[in-house]
Short mmCIF file of C-alpha atoms in Angstrom, two decimals:
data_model
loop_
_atom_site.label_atom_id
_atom_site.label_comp_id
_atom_site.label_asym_id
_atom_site.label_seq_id
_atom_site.Cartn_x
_atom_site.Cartn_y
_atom_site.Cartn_z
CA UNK A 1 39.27 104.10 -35.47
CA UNK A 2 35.63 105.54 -34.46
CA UNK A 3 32.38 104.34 -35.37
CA UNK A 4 30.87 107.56 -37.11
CA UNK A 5 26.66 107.78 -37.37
CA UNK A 6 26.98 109.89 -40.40
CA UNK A 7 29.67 107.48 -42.64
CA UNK A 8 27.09 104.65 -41.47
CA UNK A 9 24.41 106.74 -43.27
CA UNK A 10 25.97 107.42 -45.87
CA UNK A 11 27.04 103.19 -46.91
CA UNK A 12 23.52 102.33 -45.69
CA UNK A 13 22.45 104.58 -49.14
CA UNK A 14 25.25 103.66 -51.06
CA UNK A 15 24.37 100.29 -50.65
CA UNK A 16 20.33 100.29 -50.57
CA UNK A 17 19.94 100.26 -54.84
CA UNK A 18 21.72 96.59 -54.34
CA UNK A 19 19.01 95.57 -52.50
CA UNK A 20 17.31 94.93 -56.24
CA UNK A 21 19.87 92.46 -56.88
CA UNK A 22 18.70 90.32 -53.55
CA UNK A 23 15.34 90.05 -54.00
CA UNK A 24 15.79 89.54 -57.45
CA UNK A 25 17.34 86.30 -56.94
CA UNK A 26 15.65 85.53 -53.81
CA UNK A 27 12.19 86.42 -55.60
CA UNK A 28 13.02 84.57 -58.76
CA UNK A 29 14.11 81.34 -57.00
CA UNK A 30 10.84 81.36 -54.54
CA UNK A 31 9.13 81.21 -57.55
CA UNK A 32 10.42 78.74 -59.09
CA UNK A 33 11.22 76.79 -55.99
CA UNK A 34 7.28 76.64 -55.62
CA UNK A 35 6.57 75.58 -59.17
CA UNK A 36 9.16 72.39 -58.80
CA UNK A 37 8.39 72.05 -54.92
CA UNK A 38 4.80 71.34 -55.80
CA UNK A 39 6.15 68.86 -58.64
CA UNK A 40 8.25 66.76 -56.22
CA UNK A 41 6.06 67.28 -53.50
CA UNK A 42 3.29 65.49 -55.86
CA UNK A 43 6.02 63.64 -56.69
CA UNK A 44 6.65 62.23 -52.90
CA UNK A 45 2.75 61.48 -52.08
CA UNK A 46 1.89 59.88 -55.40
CA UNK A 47 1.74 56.47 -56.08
CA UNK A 48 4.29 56.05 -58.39
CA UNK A 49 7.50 54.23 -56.98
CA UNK A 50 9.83 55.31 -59.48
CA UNK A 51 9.09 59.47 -58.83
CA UNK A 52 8.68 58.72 -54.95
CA UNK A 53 12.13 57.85 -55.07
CA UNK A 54 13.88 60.55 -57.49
CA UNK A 55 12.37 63.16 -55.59
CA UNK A 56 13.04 61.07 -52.35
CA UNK A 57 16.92 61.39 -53.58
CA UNK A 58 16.70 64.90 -54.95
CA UNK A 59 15.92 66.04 -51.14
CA UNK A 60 18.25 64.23 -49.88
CA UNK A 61 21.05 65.49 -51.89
CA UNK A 62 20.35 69.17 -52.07
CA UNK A 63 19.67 69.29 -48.07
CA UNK A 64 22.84 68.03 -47.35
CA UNK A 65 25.27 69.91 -49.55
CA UNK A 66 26.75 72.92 -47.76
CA UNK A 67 25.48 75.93 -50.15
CA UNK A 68 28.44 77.20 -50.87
CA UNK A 69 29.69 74.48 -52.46
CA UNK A 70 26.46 73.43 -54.52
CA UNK A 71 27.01 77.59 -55.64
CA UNK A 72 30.91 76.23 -56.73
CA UNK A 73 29.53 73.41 -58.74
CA UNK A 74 26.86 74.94 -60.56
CA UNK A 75 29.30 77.72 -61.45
CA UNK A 76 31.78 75.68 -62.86
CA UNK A 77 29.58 72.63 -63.46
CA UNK A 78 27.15 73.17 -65.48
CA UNK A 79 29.07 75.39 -68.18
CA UNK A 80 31.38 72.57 -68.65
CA UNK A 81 28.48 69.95 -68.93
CA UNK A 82 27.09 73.08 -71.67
CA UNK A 83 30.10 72.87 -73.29
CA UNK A 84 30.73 68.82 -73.49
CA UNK A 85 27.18 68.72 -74.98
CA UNK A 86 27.19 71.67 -77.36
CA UNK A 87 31.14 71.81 -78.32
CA UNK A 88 30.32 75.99 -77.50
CA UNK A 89 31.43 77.72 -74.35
CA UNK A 90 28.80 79.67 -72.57
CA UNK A 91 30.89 81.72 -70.62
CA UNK A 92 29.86 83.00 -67.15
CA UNK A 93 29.62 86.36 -67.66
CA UNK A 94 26.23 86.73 -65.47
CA UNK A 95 26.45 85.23 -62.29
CA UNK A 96 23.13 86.45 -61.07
CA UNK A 97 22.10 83.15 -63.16
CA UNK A 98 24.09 80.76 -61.42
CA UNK A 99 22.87 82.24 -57.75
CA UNK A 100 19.60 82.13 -59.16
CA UNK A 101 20.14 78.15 -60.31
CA UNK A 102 21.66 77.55 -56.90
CA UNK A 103 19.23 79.01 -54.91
CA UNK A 104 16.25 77.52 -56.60
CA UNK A 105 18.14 74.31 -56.18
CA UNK A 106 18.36 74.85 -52.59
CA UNK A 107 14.34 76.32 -52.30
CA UNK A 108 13.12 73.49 -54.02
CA UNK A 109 14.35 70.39 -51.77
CA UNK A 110 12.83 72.77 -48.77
CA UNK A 111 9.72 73.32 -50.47
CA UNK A 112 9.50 69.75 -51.23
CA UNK A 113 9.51 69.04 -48.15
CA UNK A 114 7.66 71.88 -46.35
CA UNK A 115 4.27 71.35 -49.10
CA UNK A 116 4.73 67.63 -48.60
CA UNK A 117 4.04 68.11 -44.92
CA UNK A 118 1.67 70.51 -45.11
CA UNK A 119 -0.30 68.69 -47.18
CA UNK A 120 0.00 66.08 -44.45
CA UNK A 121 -0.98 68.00 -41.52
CA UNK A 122 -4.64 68.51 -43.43
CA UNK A 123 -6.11 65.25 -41.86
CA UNK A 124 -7.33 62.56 -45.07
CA UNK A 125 -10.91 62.52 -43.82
CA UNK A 126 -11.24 66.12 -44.86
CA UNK A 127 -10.15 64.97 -48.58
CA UNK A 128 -12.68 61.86 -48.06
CA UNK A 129 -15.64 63.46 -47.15
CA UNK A 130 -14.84 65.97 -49.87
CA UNK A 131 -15.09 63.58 -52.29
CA UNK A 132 -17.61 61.34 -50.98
CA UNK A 133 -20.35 64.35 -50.64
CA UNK A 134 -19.31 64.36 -55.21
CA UNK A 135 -16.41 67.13 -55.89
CA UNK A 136 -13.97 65.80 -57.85
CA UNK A 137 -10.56 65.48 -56.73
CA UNK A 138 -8.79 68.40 -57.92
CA UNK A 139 -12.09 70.43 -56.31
CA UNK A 140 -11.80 68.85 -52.88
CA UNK A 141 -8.08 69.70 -53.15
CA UNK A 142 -8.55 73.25 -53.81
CA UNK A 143 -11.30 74.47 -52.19
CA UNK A 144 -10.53 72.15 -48.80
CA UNK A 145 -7.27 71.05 -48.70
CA UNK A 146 -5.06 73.98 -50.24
CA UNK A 147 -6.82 76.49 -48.01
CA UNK A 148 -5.70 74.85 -44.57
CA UNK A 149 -2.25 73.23 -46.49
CA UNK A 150 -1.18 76.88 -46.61
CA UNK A 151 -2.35 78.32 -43.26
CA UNK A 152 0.04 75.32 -42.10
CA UNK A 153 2.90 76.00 -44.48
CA UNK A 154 3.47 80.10 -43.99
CA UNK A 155 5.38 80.32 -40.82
CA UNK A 156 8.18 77.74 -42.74
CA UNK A 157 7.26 79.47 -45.46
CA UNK A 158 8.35 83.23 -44.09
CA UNK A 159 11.55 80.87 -42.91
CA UNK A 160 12.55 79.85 -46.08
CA UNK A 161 12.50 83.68 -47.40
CA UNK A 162 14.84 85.24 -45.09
CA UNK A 163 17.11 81.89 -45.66
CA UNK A 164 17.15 82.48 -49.45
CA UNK A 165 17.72 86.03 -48.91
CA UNK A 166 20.79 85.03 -46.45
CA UNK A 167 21.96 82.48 -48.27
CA UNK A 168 22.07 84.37 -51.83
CA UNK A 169 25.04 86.79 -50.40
CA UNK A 170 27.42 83.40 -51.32
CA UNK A 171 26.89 85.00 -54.47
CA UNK A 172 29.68 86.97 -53.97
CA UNK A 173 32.45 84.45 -54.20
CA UNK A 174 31.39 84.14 -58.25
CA UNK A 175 31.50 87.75 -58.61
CA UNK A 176 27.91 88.27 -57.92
CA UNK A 177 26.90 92.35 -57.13
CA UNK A 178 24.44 92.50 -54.85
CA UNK A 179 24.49 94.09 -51.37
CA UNK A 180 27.23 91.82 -50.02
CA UNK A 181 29.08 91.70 -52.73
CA UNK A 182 28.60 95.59 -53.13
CA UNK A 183 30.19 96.41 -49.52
CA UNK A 184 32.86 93.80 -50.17
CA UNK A 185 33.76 96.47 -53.18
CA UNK A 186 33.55 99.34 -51.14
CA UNK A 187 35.18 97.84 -48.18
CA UNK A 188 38.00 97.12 -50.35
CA UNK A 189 38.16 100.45 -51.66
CA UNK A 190 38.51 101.91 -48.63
CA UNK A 191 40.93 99.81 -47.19
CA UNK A 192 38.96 99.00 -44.39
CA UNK A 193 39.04 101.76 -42.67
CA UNK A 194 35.19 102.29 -42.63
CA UNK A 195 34.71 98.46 -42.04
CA UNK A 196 32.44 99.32 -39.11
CA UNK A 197 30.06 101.42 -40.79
CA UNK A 198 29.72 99.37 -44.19
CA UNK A 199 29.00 96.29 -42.11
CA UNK A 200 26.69 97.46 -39.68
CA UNK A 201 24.88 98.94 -42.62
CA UNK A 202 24.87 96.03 -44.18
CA UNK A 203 23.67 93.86 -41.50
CA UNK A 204 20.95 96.19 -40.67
CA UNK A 205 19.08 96.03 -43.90
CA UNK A 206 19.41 92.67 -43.77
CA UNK A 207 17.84 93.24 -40.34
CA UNK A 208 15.05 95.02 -41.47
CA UNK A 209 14.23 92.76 -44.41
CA UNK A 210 13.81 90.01 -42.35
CA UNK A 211 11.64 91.89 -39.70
CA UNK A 212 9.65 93.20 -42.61
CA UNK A 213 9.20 89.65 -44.41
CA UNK A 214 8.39 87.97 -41.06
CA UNK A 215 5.51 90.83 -40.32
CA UNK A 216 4.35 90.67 -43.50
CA UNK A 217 3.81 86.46 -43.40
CA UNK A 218 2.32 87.13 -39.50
CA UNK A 219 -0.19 89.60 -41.24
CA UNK A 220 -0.67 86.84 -44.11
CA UNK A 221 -1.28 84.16 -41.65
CA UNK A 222 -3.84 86.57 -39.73
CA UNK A 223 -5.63 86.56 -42.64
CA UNK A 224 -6.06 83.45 -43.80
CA UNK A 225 -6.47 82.92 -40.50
CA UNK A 226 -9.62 84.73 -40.17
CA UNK A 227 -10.68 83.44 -43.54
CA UNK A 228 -10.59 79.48 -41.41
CA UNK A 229 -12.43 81.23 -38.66
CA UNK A 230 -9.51 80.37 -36.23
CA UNK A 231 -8.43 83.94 -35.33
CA UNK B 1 -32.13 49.40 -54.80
CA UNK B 2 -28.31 49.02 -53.86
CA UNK B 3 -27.07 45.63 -53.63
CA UNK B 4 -23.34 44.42 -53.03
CA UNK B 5 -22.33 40.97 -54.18
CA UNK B 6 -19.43 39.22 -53.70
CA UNK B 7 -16.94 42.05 -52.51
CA UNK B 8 -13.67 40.91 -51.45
CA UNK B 9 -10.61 43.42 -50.26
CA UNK B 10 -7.33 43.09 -48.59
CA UNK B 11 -4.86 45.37 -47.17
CA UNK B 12 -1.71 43.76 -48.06
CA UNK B 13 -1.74 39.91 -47.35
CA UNK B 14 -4.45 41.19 -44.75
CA UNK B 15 -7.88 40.08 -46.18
CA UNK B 16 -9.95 41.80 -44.35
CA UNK B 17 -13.59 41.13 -46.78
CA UNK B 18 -14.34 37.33 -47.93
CA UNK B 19 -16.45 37.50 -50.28
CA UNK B 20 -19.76 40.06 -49.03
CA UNK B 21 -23.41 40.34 -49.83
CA UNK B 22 -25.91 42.89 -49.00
CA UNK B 23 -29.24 43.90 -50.38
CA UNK B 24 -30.82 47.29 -49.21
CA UNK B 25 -34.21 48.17 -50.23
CA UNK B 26 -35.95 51.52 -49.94
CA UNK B 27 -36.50 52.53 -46.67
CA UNK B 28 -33.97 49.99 -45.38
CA UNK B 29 -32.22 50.97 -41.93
CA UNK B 30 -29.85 47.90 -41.68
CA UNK B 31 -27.35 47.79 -38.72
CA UNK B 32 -24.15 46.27 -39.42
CA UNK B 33 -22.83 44.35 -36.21
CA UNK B 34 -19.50 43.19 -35.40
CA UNK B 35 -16.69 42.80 -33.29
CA UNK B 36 -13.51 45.56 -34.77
CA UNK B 37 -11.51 43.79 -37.44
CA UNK B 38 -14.64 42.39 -39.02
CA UNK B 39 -14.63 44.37 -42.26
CA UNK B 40 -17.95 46.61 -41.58
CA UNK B 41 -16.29 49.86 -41.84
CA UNK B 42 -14.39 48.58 -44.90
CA UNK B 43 -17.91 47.37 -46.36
CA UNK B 44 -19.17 50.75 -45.54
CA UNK B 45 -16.38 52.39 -47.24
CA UNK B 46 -16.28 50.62 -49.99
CA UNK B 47 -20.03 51.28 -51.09
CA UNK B 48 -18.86 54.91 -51.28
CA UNK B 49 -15.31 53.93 -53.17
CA UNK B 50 -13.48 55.32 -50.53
CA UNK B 51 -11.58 52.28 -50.68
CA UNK B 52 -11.43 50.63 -53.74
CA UNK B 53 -12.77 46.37 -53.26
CA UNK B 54 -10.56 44.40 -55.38
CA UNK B 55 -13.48 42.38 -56.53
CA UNK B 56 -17.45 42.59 -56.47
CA UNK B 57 -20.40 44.27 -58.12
CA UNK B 58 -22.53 47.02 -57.05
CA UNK B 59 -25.74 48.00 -58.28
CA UNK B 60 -27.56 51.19 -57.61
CA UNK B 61 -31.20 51.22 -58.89
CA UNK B 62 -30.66 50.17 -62.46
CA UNK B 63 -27.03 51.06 -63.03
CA UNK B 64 -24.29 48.08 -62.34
CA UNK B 65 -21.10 48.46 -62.17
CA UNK B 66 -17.21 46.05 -61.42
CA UNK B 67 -16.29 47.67 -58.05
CA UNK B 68 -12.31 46.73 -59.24
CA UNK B 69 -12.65 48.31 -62.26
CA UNK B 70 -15.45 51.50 -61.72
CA UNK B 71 -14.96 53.96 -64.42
CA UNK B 72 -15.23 57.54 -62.93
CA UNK B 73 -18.29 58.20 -64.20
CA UNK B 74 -19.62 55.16 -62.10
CA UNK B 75 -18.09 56.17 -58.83
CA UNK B 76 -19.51 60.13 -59.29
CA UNK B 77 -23.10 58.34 -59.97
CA UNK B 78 -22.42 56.82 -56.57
CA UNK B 79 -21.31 59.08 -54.66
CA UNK B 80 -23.71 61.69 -55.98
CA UNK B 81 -26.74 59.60 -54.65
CA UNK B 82 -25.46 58.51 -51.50
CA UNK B 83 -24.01 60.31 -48.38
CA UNK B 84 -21.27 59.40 -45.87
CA UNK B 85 -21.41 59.79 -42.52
CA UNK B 86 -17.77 59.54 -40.82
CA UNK B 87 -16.66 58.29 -37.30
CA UNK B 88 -14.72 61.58 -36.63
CA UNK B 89 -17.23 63.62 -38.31
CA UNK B 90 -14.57 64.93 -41.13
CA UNK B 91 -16.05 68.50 -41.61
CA UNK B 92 -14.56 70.95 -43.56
CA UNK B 93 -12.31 73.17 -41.32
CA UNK B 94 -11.82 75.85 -43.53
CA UNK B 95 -15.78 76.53 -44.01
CA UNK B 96 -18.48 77.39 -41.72
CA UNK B 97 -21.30 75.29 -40.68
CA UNK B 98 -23.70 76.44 -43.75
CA UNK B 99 -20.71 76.09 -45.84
CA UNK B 100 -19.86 72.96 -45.07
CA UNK B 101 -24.13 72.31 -46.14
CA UNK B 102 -23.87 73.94 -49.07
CA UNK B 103 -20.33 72.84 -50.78
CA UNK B 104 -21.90 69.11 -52.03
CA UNK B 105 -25.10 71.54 -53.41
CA UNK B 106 -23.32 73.83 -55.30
CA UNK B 107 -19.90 72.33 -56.39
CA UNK B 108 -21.04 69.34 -56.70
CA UNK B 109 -24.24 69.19 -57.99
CA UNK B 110 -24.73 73.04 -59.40
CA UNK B 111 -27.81 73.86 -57.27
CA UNK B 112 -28.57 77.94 -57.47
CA UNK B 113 -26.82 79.44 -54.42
CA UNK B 114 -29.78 80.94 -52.83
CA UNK B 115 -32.04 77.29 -53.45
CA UNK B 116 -28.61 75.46 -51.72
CA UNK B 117 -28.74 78.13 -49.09
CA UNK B 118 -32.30 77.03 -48.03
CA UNK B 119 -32.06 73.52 -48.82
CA UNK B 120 -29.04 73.92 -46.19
CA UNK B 121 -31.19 75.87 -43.55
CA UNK B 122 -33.64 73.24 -43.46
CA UNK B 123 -31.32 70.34 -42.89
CA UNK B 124 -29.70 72.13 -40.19
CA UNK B 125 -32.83 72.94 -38.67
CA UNK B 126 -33.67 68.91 -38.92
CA UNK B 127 -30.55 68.32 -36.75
CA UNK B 128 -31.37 71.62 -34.33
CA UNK B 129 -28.74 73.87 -35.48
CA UNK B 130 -30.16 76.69 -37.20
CA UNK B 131 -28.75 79.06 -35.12
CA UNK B 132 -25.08 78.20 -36.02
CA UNK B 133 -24.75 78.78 -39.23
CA UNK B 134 -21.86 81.20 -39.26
CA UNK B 135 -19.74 79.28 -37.05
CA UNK B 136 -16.66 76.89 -37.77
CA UNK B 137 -16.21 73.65 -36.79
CA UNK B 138 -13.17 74.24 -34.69
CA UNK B 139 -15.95 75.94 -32.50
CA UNK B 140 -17.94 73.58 -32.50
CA UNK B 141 -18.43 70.24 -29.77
CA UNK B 142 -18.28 67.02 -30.86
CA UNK B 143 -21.59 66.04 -31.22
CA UNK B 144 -22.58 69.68 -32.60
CA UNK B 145 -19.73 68.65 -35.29
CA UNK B 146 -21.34 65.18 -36.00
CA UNK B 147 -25.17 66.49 -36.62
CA UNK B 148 -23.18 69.13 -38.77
CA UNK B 149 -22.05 66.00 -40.74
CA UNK B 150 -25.90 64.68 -40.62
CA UNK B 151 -27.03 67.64 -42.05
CA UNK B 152 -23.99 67.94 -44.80
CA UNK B 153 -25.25 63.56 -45.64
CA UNK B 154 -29.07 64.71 -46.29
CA UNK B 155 -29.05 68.15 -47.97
CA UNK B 156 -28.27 65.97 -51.37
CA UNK B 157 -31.43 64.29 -50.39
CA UNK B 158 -29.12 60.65 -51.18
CA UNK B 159 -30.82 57.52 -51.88
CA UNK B 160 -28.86 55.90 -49.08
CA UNK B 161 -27.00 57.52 -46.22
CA UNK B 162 -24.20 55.36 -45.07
CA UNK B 163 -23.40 56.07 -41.27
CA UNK B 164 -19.21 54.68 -39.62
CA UNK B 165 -19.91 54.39 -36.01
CA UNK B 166 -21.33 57.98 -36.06
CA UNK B 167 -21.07 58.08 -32.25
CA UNK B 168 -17.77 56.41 -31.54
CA UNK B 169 -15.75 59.04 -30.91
CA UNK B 170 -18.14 61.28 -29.15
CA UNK B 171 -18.08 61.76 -25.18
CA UNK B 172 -20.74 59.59 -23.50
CA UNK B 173 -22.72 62.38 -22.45
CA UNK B 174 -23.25 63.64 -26.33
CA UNK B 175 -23.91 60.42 -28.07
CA UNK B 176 -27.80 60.90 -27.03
CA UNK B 177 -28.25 63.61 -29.03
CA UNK B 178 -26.69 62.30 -32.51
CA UNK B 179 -28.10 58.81 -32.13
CA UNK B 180 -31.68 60.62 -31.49
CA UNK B 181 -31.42 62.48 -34.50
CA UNK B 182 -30.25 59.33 -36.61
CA UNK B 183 -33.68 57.25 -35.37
CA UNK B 184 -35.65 60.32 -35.94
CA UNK B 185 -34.30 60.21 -39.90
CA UNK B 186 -34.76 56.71 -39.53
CA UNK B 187 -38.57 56.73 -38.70
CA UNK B 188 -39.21 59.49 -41.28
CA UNK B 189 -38.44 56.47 -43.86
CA UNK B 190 -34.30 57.65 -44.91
CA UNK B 191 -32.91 54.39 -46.51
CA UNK B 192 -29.43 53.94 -44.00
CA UNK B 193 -26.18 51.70 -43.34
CA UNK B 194 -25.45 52.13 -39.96
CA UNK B 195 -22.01 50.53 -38.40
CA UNK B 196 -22.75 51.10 -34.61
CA UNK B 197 -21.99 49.45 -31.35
CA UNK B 198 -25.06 50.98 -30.11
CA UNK B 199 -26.87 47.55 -29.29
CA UNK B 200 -29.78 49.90 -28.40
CA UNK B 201 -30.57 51.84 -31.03
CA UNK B 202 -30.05 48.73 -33.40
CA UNK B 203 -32.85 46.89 -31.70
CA UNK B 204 -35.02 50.15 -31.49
CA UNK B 205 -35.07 51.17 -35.17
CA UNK B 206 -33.23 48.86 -37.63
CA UNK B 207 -35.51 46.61 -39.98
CA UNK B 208 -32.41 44.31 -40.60
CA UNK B 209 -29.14 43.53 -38.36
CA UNK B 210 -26.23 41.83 -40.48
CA UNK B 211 -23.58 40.45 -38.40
CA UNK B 212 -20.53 40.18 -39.60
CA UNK B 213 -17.12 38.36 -38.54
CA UNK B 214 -13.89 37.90 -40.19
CA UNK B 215 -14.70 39.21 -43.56
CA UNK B 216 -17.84 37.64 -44.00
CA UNK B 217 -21.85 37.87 -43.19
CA UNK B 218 -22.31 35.60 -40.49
CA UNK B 219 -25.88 35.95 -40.10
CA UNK B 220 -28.85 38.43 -40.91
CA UNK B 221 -32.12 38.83 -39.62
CA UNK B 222 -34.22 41.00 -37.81
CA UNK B 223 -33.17 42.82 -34.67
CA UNK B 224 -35.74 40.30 -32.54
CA UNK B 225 -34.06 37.10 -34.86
CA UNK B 226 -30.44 38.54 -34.03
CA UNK B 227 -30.48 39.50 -30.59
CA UNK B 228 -33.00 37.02 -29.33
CA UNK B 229 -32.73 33.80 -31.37
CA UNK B 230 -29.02 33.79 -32.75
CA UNK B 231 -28.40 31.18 -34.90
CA UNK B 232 -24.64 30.62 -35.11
CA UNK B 233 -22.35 30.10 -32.44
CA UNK B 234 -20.11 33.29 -33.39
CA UNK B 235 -23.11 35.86 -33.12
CA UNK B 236 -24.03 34.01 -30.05
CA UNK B 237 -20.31 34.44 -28.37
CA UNK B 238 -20.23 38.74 -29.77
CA UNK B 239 -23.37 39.20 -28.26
CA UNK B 240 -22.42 37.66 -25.03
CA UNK B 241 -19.46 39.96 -24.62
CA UNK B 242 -21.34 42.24 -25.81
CA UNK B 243 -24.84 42.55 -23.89
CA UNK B 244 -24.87 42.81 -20.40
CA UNK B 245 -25.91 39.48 -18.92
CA UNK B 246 -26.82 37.35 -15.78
CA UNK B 247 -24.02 35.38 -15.55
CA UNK B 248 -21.61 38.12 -15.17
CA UNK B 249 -20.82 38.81 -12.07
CA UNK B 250 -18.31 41.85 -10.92
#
């Protein structure tokens, strides 16, 4: 068996359109990730003892189960908890929704924890004098803390990206179509005998997504960057 | 025109003020003395509501108010008429040096842009640093930072200007310049709560030392009253550590 340039070529377009599919879930869970990140990250500094704690436990829990099997018991999970409470089965006929569940689950404890020390690395006198010179609260936090919270948070930040992208191609053991999943297929239905050239084609557009997301955060951090006057 | 009575606050089972008084009149530089642990920065802070005092009452010109239970419209009066002044000079890192001027001008208080810009100019060019306007802190020395945060206190033109050991964390060799500024503000007639070590400057320009120990006012008095003719044994004993004196021999 030879590696041949031109059967590479031809997978790596094949399997490109599939590339949709990834950042769809890895774009939909960011954002939603964020949204309930920045909830439990409030959450975790706040005063409350009660929401220090369930967000204290949520981390705990979703950074510690292996992704794989979190993606195995939201698949089967939470359409039987669907059915006990309704009495109607909900099927799982789109697995993109259960990757997307899973990996949001997954993005949020990170996030949690990645805005919670962000916000931390901002020293308090900042927030203090912001307030004592008369902004209000949620002015000193947006106009002085945010700012420098993010400059701190976008190299974990560009991390967490090419993680969710990674980490989405479990998908495939529910059925899920996405790049992975689509050279699994074709893999299959070739009988192996291009395994070279559908993997390597694979792993290089995985390749270059990374490279691209971690330029694009390095140019992002630049400019905020420059906008702080540290460049 | 501000007075403080009865302010008590602990941190935990720590009770770090006793029960505090303090009257400041207009024009007032009053130097808070006192050896660390004493309460002074918490006093100082708590004026502003940086902490909150779990008892006592303020009252700023006409307007009183429970410093436990300060509705927000209380602690914005406050803080809009007086300024802080912090040990580690707490600019804003993510502005420039007019910036950091102008943000308590025209967030806070809505001044026109281009009236905040020159009401900004002309405090920096009080504290000598009209030619760094564009620059951030990060750039910045120490001291440069701290007469940053002088300017940033009197911009709002505040009734009082409440100083934290403005020079404590400076290097020796830059303290001169931030402490002259401060006695310069001081002459012009700038009501001011300074917490300082600086034995010096205390005796050169305050109108009122208050030395305080353990949570409480110990004694008060004029610079000449305090540092000459101490009264109580515990401002005698700070002083003595504190002031270089005969007896000490290396």
């Amino acid at each position: 068996m030879r590696f041949k340039l031109s059967t590479f070529f031809e997978y790596l377009v094949k399997l490109l359109p599939y590339l949709k599919v990834t950042f769809t879930y890895a774009g939909l869970s960011l954002v939603f990730g964020i949204v309930f990140g920045f909830l439990f990250a409030v959450f975790k500094l706040g005063k409350s003892r009660i929401l220090r704690g369930i967000a204290n436990v949520y981390t705990a829990i979703f950074r510690s189960v292996p992704p794989v099997v979190l993606l195995f018991l939201v698949y089967y999970g939470i359409p039987m908890a669907a059915e006990a409470i309704t009495g109607k089965s909900m099927g799982r006929k789109e697995p993109i929704l259960f990757v997307i569940i899973t990996v949001t689950l997954l993005a949020t404890a990170s996030l949690t924890e990645i805005m919670r020390s962000a916000y931390k690395s901002v020293d308090k006198g900042q927030y203090e004098a912001g307030v004592s010179i008369g902004l209000t609260e949620i002015q000193t936090f947006f106009r002085i803390v945010f700012p420098q919270a993010l400059l701190y948070a976008l190299p974990s930040l560009g991390n967490l990206v090419i993680y969710l992208i990674k980490e989405g191609s479990l998908g495939f053991t529910i059925g899920l179509v996405d790049i992975f999943g689509k050279a699994n297929t074709l893999n299959q239905n070739t009988y192996s005998n291009h395994i070279l050239e559908i993997y390597i084609a694979l792993a290089t557009i995985y390749w270059v997504v990374a490279i691209a997301t971690e330029k694009l955060l390095k140019y992002a951090e630049q400019k905020v960057k420059r906008e702080l006057g540290r460049a | 025109m501000l007075k403080l009575e009865d302010v008590h606050k602990a941190f935990g089972k720590n009770q770090i003020l006793k029960g505090v008084d303090i009257e400041v009149n207009k024009g007032d530089v009053i130097v808070i003395l006192g050896p660390s642990g004493s309460g002074k920065t918490t006093l100082l802070r708590s004026i502003n509501f940086l902490e909150k005092a779990d008892k006592g009452k303020l009252t700023l010109d006409d307007r009183e108010m429970d410093m436990h239970h300060s509705s927000r419209k209380d602690i914005s009066y406050v803080r809009k008429n007086t300024a802080f002044v912090f040990q580690n000079y707490c600019l804003f890192n993510n502005k420039t040096v007019l910036q950091n001027v102008t943000e308590g001008l025209i967030v806070a208080r809505k001044v026109p842009k281009k009236e905040a810009v020159e009401t900004a100019i002309s405090a920096l060019k009080k504290v000598g640093l009209e030619d760094k306007l564009d620059m951030y802190p990060a750039q910045l020395s120490g001291g440069m930072q701290q007469r940053v945060g002088i300017a940033r206190a009197i911009a709002v033109n505040p009734k009082v200007i409440l100083f934290d050991e403005p020079t404590s964390a400076l290097d020796p060799e830059l303290v001169g310049e931030v402490l002259s500024i401060i006695k310069r503000l001081a002459k012009e007639g700038t009501t001011m709560i300074v917490v300082t070590h600086e034995m010096s400057f205390a005796e050169d320009v305050a109108n009122k030392v208050i030395f305080m120990s353990d949570g409480v006012v110990v004694e008060q008095g004029s610079p000449k009253e305090i540092f000459y003719k101490p009264k109580e044994e515990r401002t005698k004993q700070f002083l003595k550590r504190i002031l270089p004196v005969s007896d000490y021999v290396i």
